[in-house]
Amino acid sequence: MIPSTLLFLLFLDGGEERVEKPSFEKPDRERERDRERDRDRERDRDRDRDRERDDARDRDRRRQRKDDIAPYSKNKRGRKDDEMDPMDPSAYSDAPRGSWSSGLPKRNEAKTGADTTAAGPLFQQRPYPSPGAVLRANAANQPPKE
């Protein structure tokens, strides 16, 4: 027995047999759309997998680079005070360490004219009397005025 829709189609086509696809199958457009969607999903999955693999590889490379770093730092700006540069001759001396600006006067420091670099008991004593002491001695030696 031939279904009625098929008979009707046979009648329209002039008697030529044309096989109609059963109605439960999807049309070609929908099938193609599903294939495209599946390809896109697969492509996204591959891209994510590649990205994760590359991230892991980069992480391993960074970790390996940290292991390959020289035993002493070449960056002088980042050096801590307690680190010693074995190639610096001044590191072995008793002189205090500092940067190029450590001896310069501070920006807001008053300029007194006194030598601030001279320290110790020898430099704290004046070899001459202070100006205030000279004025007081002169005032005491003069007779009182009337």
Tab-separated table of N, CA and C in Angstrom:
chain	number	residue	atom	x	y	z
A	1	MET	N	0.843	-1.178	0.000
A	1	MET	CA	0.000	0.000	0.000
A	1	MET	C	0.886	1.237	0.000
A	2	ILE	N	0.515	2.256	-0.758
A	2	ILE	CA	1.266	3.497	-0.900
A	2	ILE	C	0.532	4.579	-0.126
A	3	PRO	N	1.279	5.346	0.704
A	3	PRO	CA	0.607	6.409	1.475
A	3	PRO	C	-0.018	7.438	0.540
A	4	SER	N	-1.031	8.120	1.045
A	4	SER	CA	-1.802	9.056	0.217
A	4	SER	C	-0.955	10.247	-0.236
A	5	THR	N	-0.041	10.724	0.593
A	5	THR	CA	0.785	11.864	0.173
A	5	THR	C	1.682	11.482	-0.980
A	6	LEU	N	2.151	10.248	-0.961
A	6	LEU	CA	3.006	9.791	-2.038
A	6	LEU	C	2.218	9.634	-3.336
A	7	LEU	N	0.988	9.164	-3.233
A	7	LEU	CA	0.127	9.027	-4.405
A	7	LEU	C	-0.156	10.385	-5.015
A	8	PHE	N	-0.403	11.357	-4.154
A	8	PHE	CA	-0.695	12.710	-4.631
A	8	PHE	C	0.515	13.272	-5.371
A	9	LEU	N	1.696	13.016	-4.841
A	9	LEU	CA	2.910	13.487	-5.497
A	9	LEU	C	3.119	12.795	-6.837
A	10	LEU	N	2.806	11.526	-6.879
A	10	LEU	CA	2.928	10.794	-8.134
A	10	LEU	C	1.995	11.389	-9.182
A	11	PHE	N	0.838	11.763	-8.751
A	11	PHE	CA	-0.152	12.347	-9.653
A	11	PHE	C	0.330	13.699	-10.179
A	12	LEU	N	0.926	14.527	-9.292
A	12	LEU	CA	1.382	15.852	-9.686
A	12	LEU	C	2.567	15.781	-10.638
A	13	ASP	N	3.457	14.826	-10.415
A	13	ASP	CA	4.662	14.735	-11.222
A	13	ASP	C	4.419	14.056	-12.567
A	14	GLY	N	3.245	13.653	-12.792
A	14	GLY	CA	2.952	13.016	-14.074
A	14	GLY	C	3.297	11.555	-14.070
A	15	GLY	N	3.218	10.929	-12.958
A	15	GLY	CA	3.401	9.507	-12.898
A	15	GLY	C	4.805	9.065	-12.562
A	16	GLU	N	5.771	9.979	-12.565
A	16	GLU	CA	7.128	9.576	-12.205
A	16	GLU	C	7.188	9.321	-10.706
A	17	GLU	N	7.916	8.289	-10.370
A	17	GLU	CA	8.030	7.997	-8.942
A	17	GLU	C	9.062	8.922	-8.309
A	18	ARG	N	8.639	9.549	-7.240
A	18	ARG	CA	9.553	10.414	-6.507
A	18	ARG	C	9.494	9.983	-5.053
A	19	VAL	N	10.632	9.707	-4.497
A	19	VAL	CA	10.648	9.222	-3.124
A	19	VAL	C	10.666	10.422	-2.202
A	20	GLU	N	9.670	10.500	-1.367
A	20	GLU	CA	9.612	11.588	-0.388
A	20	GLU	C	10.247	11.092	0.896
A	21	LYS	N	11.000	11.922	1.496
A	21	LYS	CA	11.662	11.541	2.745
A	21	LYS	C	10.609	11.477	3.835
A	22	PRO	N	10.752	10.555	4.725
A	22	PRO	CA	9.774	10.490	5.817
A	22	PRO	C	9.793	11.784	6.626
A	23	SER	N	8.681	12.110	7.237
A	23	SER	CA	8.517	13.396	7.919
A	23	SER	C	9.343	13.513	9.199
A	24	PHE	N	9.811	12.416	9.764
A	24	PHE	CA	10.587	12.507	11.000
A	24	PHE	C	12.024	12.943	10.735
A	25	GLU	N	12.514	12.882	9.503
A	25	GLU	CA	13.861	13.348	9.185
A	25	GLU	C	13.876	14.860	9.040
A	26	LYS	N	15.031	15.456	9.379
A	26	LYS	CA	15.160	16.906	9.294
A	26	LYS	C	15.460	17.309	7.864
A	27	PRO	N	15.021	18.473	7.475
A	27	PRO	CA	15.393	18.966	6.146
A	27	PRO	C	16.903	19.223	6.085
A	28	ASP	N	17.418	19.342	4.876
A	28	ASP	CA	18.864	19.508	4.676
A	28	ASP	C	19.406	20.741	5.377
A	29	ARG	N	18.638	21.802	5.374
A	29	ARG	CA	19.105	23.036	6.019
A	29	ARG	C	19.339	22.828	7.512
A	30	GLU	N	18.389	22.198	8.171
A	30	GLU	CA	18.538	21.963	9.617
A	30	GLU	C	19.707	21.026	9.895
A	31	ARG	N	19.833	20.004	9.054
A	31	ARG	CA	20.927	19.058	9.236
A	31	ARG	C	22.276	19.768	9.081
A	32	GLU	N	22.380	20.630	8.073
A	32	GLU	CA	23.618	21.386	7.852
A	32	GLU	C	23.893	22.333	9.022
A	33	ARG	N	22.845	22.958	9.539
A	33	ARG	CA	22.985	23.855	10.687
A	33	ARG	C	23.501	23.087	11.905
A	34	ASP	N	22.972	21.883	12.108
A	34	ASP	CA	23.437	21.062	13.232
A	34	ASP	C	24.909	20.682	13.062
A	35	ARG	N	25.285	20.345	11.838
A	35	ARG	CA	26.690	20.000	11.586
A	35	ARG	C	27.598	21.189	11.879
A	36	GLU	N	27.187	22.388	11.422
A	36	GLU	CA	27.971	23.606	11.686
A	36	GLU	C	28.111	23.849	13.185
A	37	ARG	N	27.019	23.688	13.908
A	37	ARG	CA	27.036	23.894	15.356
A	37	ARG	C	27.996	22.907	16.019
A	38	ASP	N	27.943	21.646	15.576
A	38	ASP	CA	28.853	20.639	16.136
A	38	ASP	C	30.308	20.979	15.820
A	39	ARG	N	30.570	21.438	14.591
A	39	ARG	CA	31.935	21.835	14.226
A	39	ARG	C	32.413	23.000	15.086
A	40	ASP	N	31.529	23.976	15.300
A	40	ASP	CA	31.897	25.132	16.133
A	40	ASP	C	32.219	24.702	17.556
A	41	ARG	N	31.394	23.814	18.091
A	41	ARG	CA	31.650	23.327	19.457
A	41	ARG	C	32.994	22.612	19.530
A	42	GLU	N	33.238	21.767	18.534
A	42	GLU	CA	34.500	21.033	18.501
A	42	GLU	C	35.686	21.996	18.386
A	43	ARG	N	35.555	23.015	17.544
A	43	ARG	CA	36.611	24.012	17.368
A	43	ARG	C	36.859	24.758	18.683
A	44	ASP	N	35.772	25.139	19.373
A	44	ASP	CA	35.920	25.831	20.660
A	44	ASP	C	36.610	24.933	21.679
A	45	ARG	N	36.206	23.655	21.695
A	45	ARG	CA	36.823	22.717	22.627
A	45	ARG	C	38.318	22.587	22.349
A	46	ASP	N	38.674	22.479	21.061
A	46	ASP	CA	40.091	22.377	20.690
A	46	ASP	C	40.851	23.642	21.071
A	47	ARG	N	40.238	24.794	20.838
A	47	ARG	CA	40.886	26.066	21.157
A	47	ARG	C	41.130	26.172	22.663
A	48	ASP	N	40.128	25.799	23.467
A	48	ASP	CA	40.296	25.851	24.926
A	48	ASP	C	41.394	24.891	25.378
A	49	ARG	N	41.416	23.697	24.791
A	49	ARG	CA	42.427	22.710	25.154
A	49	ARG	C	43.825	23.233	24.805
A	50	ASP	N	43.958	23.843	23.618
A	50	ASP	CA	45.250	24.409	23.212
A	50	ASP	C	45.668	25.544	24.131
A	51	ARG	N	44.719	26.394	24.497
A	51	ARG	CA	45.027	27.526	25.373
A	51	ARG	C	45.505	27.029	26.735
A	52	GLU	N	44.829	26.022	27.288
A	52	GLU	CA	45.243	25.481	28.583
A	52	GLU	C	46.640	24.866	28.487
A	53	ARG	N	46.904	24.159	27.376
A	53	ARG	CA	48.215	23.538	27.201
A	53	ARG	C	49.306	24.605	27.085
A	54	ASP	N	49.017	25.681	26.339
A	54	ASP	CA	49.994	26.766	26.192
A	54	ASP	C	50.242	27.471	27.518
A	55	ASP	N	49.175	27.689	28.304
A	55	ASP	CA	49.343	28.325	29.615
A	55	ASP	C	50.230	27.472	30.514
A	56	ALA	N	50.001	26.170	30.498
A	56	ALA	CA	50.813	25.280	31.328
A	56	ALA	C	52.267	25.303	30.863
A	57	ARG	N	52.474	25.334	29.551
A	57	ARG	CA	53.836	25.371	29.008
A	57	ARG	C	54.536	26.667	29.407
A	58	ASP	N	53.811	27.795	29.327
A	58	ASP	CA	54.393	29.080	29.727
A	58	ASP	C	54.746	29.077	31.207
A	59	ARG	N	53.860	28.513	32.025
A	59	ARG	CA	54.115	28.436	33.462
A	59	ARG	C	55.389	27.636	33.726
A	60	ASP	N	55.544	26.510	33.029
A	60	ASP	CA	56.749	25.692	33.205
A	60	ASP	C	57.991	26.452	32.767
A	61	ARG	N	57.882	27.193	31.663
A	61	ARG	CA	59.019	27.975	31.172
A	61	ARG	C	59.429	29.030	32.181
A	62	ARG	N	58.422	29.732	32.752
A	62	ARG	CA	58.724	30.766	33.750
A	62	ARG	C	59.400	30.149	34.967
A	63	ARG	N	58.905	28.997	35.405
A	63	ARG	CA	59.482	28.336	36.572
A	63	ARG	C	60.923	27.927	36.266
A	64	GLN	N	61.174	27.447	35.055
A	64	GLN	CA	62.524	27.046	34.672
A	64	GLN	C	63.450	28.251	34.629
A	65	ARG	N	62.960	29.399	34.137
A	65	ARG	CA	63.774	30.613	34.087
A	65	ARG	C	64.160	31.057	35.489
A	66	LYS	N	63.249	30.925	36.455
A	66	LYS	CA	63.570	31.317	37.829
A	66	LYS	C	64.722	30.476	38.358
A	67	ASP	N	64.744	29.196	37.986
A	67	ASP	CA	65.825	28.323	38.442
A	67	ASP	C	67.153	28.690	37.799
A	68	ASP	N	67.114	29.263	36.595
A	68	ASP	CA	68.339	29.585	35.864
A	68	ASP	C	68.918	30.945	36.213
A	69	ILE	N	68.304	31.691	37.126
A	69	ILE	CA	68.766	33.038	37.464
A	69	ILE	C	70.137	32.959	38.140
A	70	ALA	N	70.984	33.949	37.886
A	70	ALA	CA	72.324	33.995	38.468
A	70	ALA	C	72.237	34.064	39.995
A	71	PRO	N	73.278	33.603	40.707
A	71	PRO	CA	73.229	33.591	42.172
A	71	PRO	C	73.213	34.983	42.794
A	72	TYR	N	73.671	35.993	42.082
A	72	TYR	CA	73.607	37.355	42.605
A	72	TYR	C	72.857	38.217	41.607
A	73	SER	N	72.218	39.234	42.130
A	73	SER	CA	71.365	40.077	41.301
A	73	SER	C	72.186	41.052	40.479
A	74	LYS	N	71.823	41.203	39.209
A	74	LYS	CA	72.499	42.176	38.355
A	74	LYS	C	71.790	43.518	38.412
A	75	ASN	N	70.609	43.532	38.961
A	75	ASN	CA	69.833	44.762	39.042
A	75	ASN	C	70.196	45.486	40.330
A	76	LYS	N	70.879	46.615	40.237
A	76	LYS	CA	71.351	47.310	41.438
A	76	LYS	C	70.235	48.052	42.136
A	77	ARG	N	69.216	48.480	41.377
A	77	ARG	CA	68.120	49.215	41.996
A	77	ARG	C	67.326	48.334	42.949
A	78	GLY	N	67.172	47.078	42.596
A	78	GLY	CA	66.353	46.185	43.396
A	78	GLY	C	67.105	45.493	44.510
A	79	ARG	N	68.381	45.760	44.656
A	79	ARG	CA	69.173	45.070	45.662
A	79	ARG	C	68.788	45.530	47.062
A	80	LYS	N	68.713	44.589	47.971
A	80	LYS	CA	68.403	44.928	49.362
A	80	LYS	C	69.699	45.324	50.075
A	81	ASP	N	69.567	46.010	51.213
A	81	ASP	CA	70.742	46.506	51.936
A	81	ASP	C	71.607	45.374	52.487
A	82	ASP	N	70.976	44.258	52.855
A	82	ASP	CA	71.754	43.191	53.472
A	82	ASP	C	72.496	42.337	52.439
A	83	GLU	N	72.165	42.478	51.161
A	83	GLU	CA	72.858	41.707	50.130
A	83	GLU	C	74.214	42.334	49.826
A	84	MET	N	75.188	41.476	49.551
A	84	MET	CA	76.524	41.972	49.241
A	84	MET	C	76.866	41.587	47.811
A	85	ASP	N	77.415	42.536	47.075
A	85	ASP	CA	77.859	42.268	45.714
A	85	ASP	C	79.301	41.787	45.787
A	86	PRO	N	79.571	40.543	45.430
A	86	PRO	CA	80.943	40.039	45.565
A	86	PRO	C	81.930	40.710	44.615
A	87	MET	N	81.444	41.361	43.577
A	87	MET	CA	82.340	42.013	42.624
A	87	MET	C	82.608	43.475	42.980
A	88	ASP	N	81.969	43.990	44.016
A	88	ASP	CA	82.130	45.390	44.402
A	88	ASP	C	83.217	45.493	45.470
A	89	PRO	N	84.358	46.148	45.178
A	89	PRO	CA	85.438	46.234	46.173
A	89	PRO	C	85.021	46.989	47.426
A	90	SER	N	84.117	47.951	47.300
A	90	SER	CA	83.707	48.709	48.482
A	90	SER	C	82.878	47.861	49.438
A	91	ALA	N	82.398	46.727	48.985
A	91	ALA	CA	81.610	45.863	49.862
A	91	ALA	C	82.486	45.248	50.949
A	92	TYR	N	83.795	45.178	50.716
A	92	TYR	CA	84.701	44.573	51.684
A	92	TYR	C	85.341	45.595	52.620
A	93	SER	N	85.028	46.876	52.464
A	93	SER	CA	85.664	47.901	53.299
A	93	SER	C	84.790	48.218	54.510
A	94	ASP	N	85.359	49.021	55.426
A	94	ASP	CA	84.621	49.433	56.620
A	94	ASP	C	83.793	50.679	56.363
A	95	ALA	N	83.976	51.297	55.213
A	95	ALA	CA	83.247	52.539	54.910
A	95	ALA	C	81.750	52.246	54.820
A	96	PRO	N	80.952	53.178	55.323
A	96	PRO	CA	79.503	52.955	55.247
A	96	PRO	C	79.034	52.944	53.798
A	97	ARG	N	78.063	52.081	53.538
A	97	ARG	CA	77.540	51.974	52.178
A	97	ARG	C	76.374	52.922	51.997
A	98	GLY	N	76.230	53.424	50.807
A	98	GLY	CA	75.114	54.306	50.501
A	98	GLY	C	74.978	54.468	49.008
A	99	SER	N	73.993	55.219	48.621
A	99	SER	CA	73.798	55.470	47.195
A	99	SER	C	74.516	56.761	46.818
A	100	TRP	N	74.393	57.174	45.581
A	100	TRP	CA	75.091	58.372	45.113
A	100	TRP	C	74.558	59.626	45.789
A	101	SER	N	73.341	59.580	46.331
A	101	SER	CA	72.744	60.778	46.923
A	101	SER	C	72.799	60.777	48.445
A	102	SER	N	73.440	59.784	49.060
A	102	SER	CA	73.387	59.708	50.523
A	102	SER	C	74.151	60.842	51.201
A	103	GLY	N	75.163	61.453	50.577
A	103	GLY	CA	75.907	62.537	51.212
A	103	GLY	C	75.376	63.919	50.895
A	104	LEU	N	74.436	64.019	49.982
A	104	LEU	CA	73.913	65.328	49.593
A	104	LEU	C	72.996	65.892	50.667
A	105	PRO	N	72.932	67.232	50.790
A	105	PRO	CA	72.022	67.816	51.789
A	105	PRO	C	70.566	67.544	51.419
A	106	LYS	N	69.747	67.427	52.443
A	106	LYS	CA	68.323	67.183	52.226
A	106	LYS	C	67.680	68.434	51.656
A	107	ARG	N	66.584	68.276	51.001
A	107	ARG	CA	65.937	69.396	50.329
A	107	ARG	C	65.412	70.433	51.330
A	108	ASN	N	64.839	69.984	52.433
A	108	ASN	CA	64.248	70.919	53.396
A	108	ASN	C	65.125	71.124	54.633
A	109	GLU	N	66.384	70.735	54.553
A	109	GLU	CA	67.286	70.884	55.699
A	109	GLU	C	67.861	72.308	55.710
A	110	ALA	N	67.916	72.925	56.906
A	110	ALA	CA	68.438	74.296	57.021
A	110	ALA	C	69.942	74.292	56.774
A	111	LYS	N	70.415	75.294	56.064
A	111	LYS	CA	71.847	75.403	55.782
A	111	LYS	C	72.485	76.220	56.907
A	112	THR	N	73.193	75.556	57.808
A	112	THR	CA	73.760	76.227	58.978
A	112	THR	C	75.207	76.633	58.752
A	113	GLY	N	75.877	76.013	57.844
A	113	GLY	CA	77.289	76.299	57.655
A	113	GLY	C	78.161	75.419	58.519
A	114	ALA	N	77.575	74.722	59.485
A	114	ALA	CA	78.351	73.824	60.330
A	114	ALA	C	78.638	72.544	59.554
A	115	ASP	N	79.799	72.000	59.810
A	115	ASP	CA	80.186	70.773	59.124
A	115	ASP	C	79.473	69.602	59.782
A	116	THR	N	78.538	69.034	59.095
A	116	THR	CA	77.766	67.924	59.672
A	116	THR	C	78.492	66.598	59.513
A	117	THR	N	79.545	66.578	58.686
A	117	THR	CA	80.268	65.320	58.498
A	117	THR	C	81.262	65.075	59.623
A	118	ALA	N	81.676	66.137	60.319
A	118	ALA	CA	82.634	65.969	61.417
A	118	ALA	C	81.882	65.463	62.633
A	119	ALA	N	82.260	64.296	63.097
A	119	ALA	CA	81.578	63.703	64.243
A	119	ALA	C	82.628	63.209	65.231
A	120	GLY	N	82.199	62.882	66.412
A	120	GLY	CA	83.103	62.371	67.430
A	120	GLY	C	83.454	63.451	68.446
A	121	PRO	N	84.067	63.075	69.582
A	121	PRO	CA	84.340	64.026	70.670
A	121	PRO	C	85.346	65.103	70.278
A	122	LEU	N	86.264	64.818	69.392
A	122	LEU	CA	87.250	65.808	69.001
A	122	LEU	C	86.587	66.988	68.292
A	123	PHE	N	85.619	66.703	67.428
A	123	PHE	CA	84.990	67.756	66.651
A	123	PHE	C	83.856	68.450	67.404
A	124	GLN	N	83.416	67.871	68.517
A	124	GLN	CA	82.334	68.504	69.260
A	124	GLN	C	82.849	69.646	70.127
A	125	GLN	N	84.135	69.728	70.393
A	125	GLN	CA	84.692	70.816	71.201
A	125	GLN	C	85.215	71.903	70.275
A	126	ARG	N	84.918	73.136	70.631
A	126	ARG	CA	85.435	74.263	69.831
A	126	ARG	C	86.847	74.590	70.315
A	127	PRO	N	87.766	74.871	69.418
A	127	PRO	CA	89.100	75.302	69.846
A	127	PRO	C	89.098	76.773	70.257
A	128	TYR	N	87.970	77.431	70.113
A	128	TYR	CA	87.835	78.848	70.475
A	128	TYR	C	86.501	79.002	71.200
A	129	PRO	N	86.336	80.081	71.973
A	129	PRO	CA	85.069	80.265	72.688
A	129	PRO	C	83.927	80.569	71.721
A	130	SER	N	82.723	80.213	72.128
A	130	SER	CA	81.560	80.473	71.281
A	130	SER	C	81.281	81.968	71.221
A	131	PRO	N	80.658	82.459	70.165
A	131	PRO	CA	80.388	83.898	70.041
A	131	PRO	C	79.553	84.441	71.200
A	132	GLY	N	78.636	83.680	71.679
A	132	GLY	CA	77.815	84.127	72.820
A	132	GLY	C	78.652	84.295	74.076
A	133	ALA	N	79.601	83.387	74.281
A	133	ALA	CA	80.473	83.474	75.454
A	133	ALA	C	81.373	84.695	75.356
A	134	VAL	N	81.846	85.050	74.170
A	134	VAL	CA	82.687	86.245	73.976
A	134	VAL	C	81.880	87.491	74.301
A	135	LEU	N	80.655	87.598	73.843
A	135	LEU	CA	79.806	88.767	74.121
A	135	LEU	C	79.524	88.904	75.615
A	136	ARG	N	79.257	87.791	76.263
A	136	ARG	CA	78.993	87.846	77.710
A	136	ARG	C	80.242	88.288	78.476
A	137	ALA	N	81.403	87.794	78.083
A	137	ALA	CA	82.660	88.185	78.756
A	137	ALA	C	82.956	89.662	78.533
A	138	ASN	N	82.720	90.166	77.331
A	138	ASN	CA	82.930	91.590	77.037
A	138	ASN	C	81.974	92.456	77.857
A	139	ALA	N	80.768	92.037	77.999
A	139	ALA	CA	79.791	92.819	78.767
A	139	ALA	C	80.154	92.831	80.251
A	140	ALA	N	80.711	91.766	80.744
A	140	ALA	CA	81.081	91.700	82.159
A	140	ALA	C	82.319	92.536	82.443
A	141	ASN	N	83.220	92.683	81.486
A	141	ASN	CA	84.457	93.432	81.673
A	141	ASN	C	84.252	94.941	81.573
A	142	GLN	N	83.253	95.405	80.915
A	142	GLN	CA	83.043	96.849	80.763
A	142	GLN	C	82.411	97.417	82.040
A	143	PRO	N	82.839	98.646	82.385
A	143	PRO	CA	82.225	99.270	83.564
A	143	PRO	C	80.776	99.662	83.249
A	144	PRO	N	79.926	99.604	84.223
A	144	PRO	CA	78.517	99.973	83.983
A	144	PRO	C	78.398	101.440	83.585
A	145	LYS	N	77.571	101.717	82.625
A	145	LYS	CA	77.387	103.083	82.142
A	145	LYS	C	76.329	103.774	82.981
A	146	GLU	N	76.527	105.087	83.116
A	146	GLU	CA	75.560	105.863	83.895
A	146	GLU	C	74.625	106.600	83.032
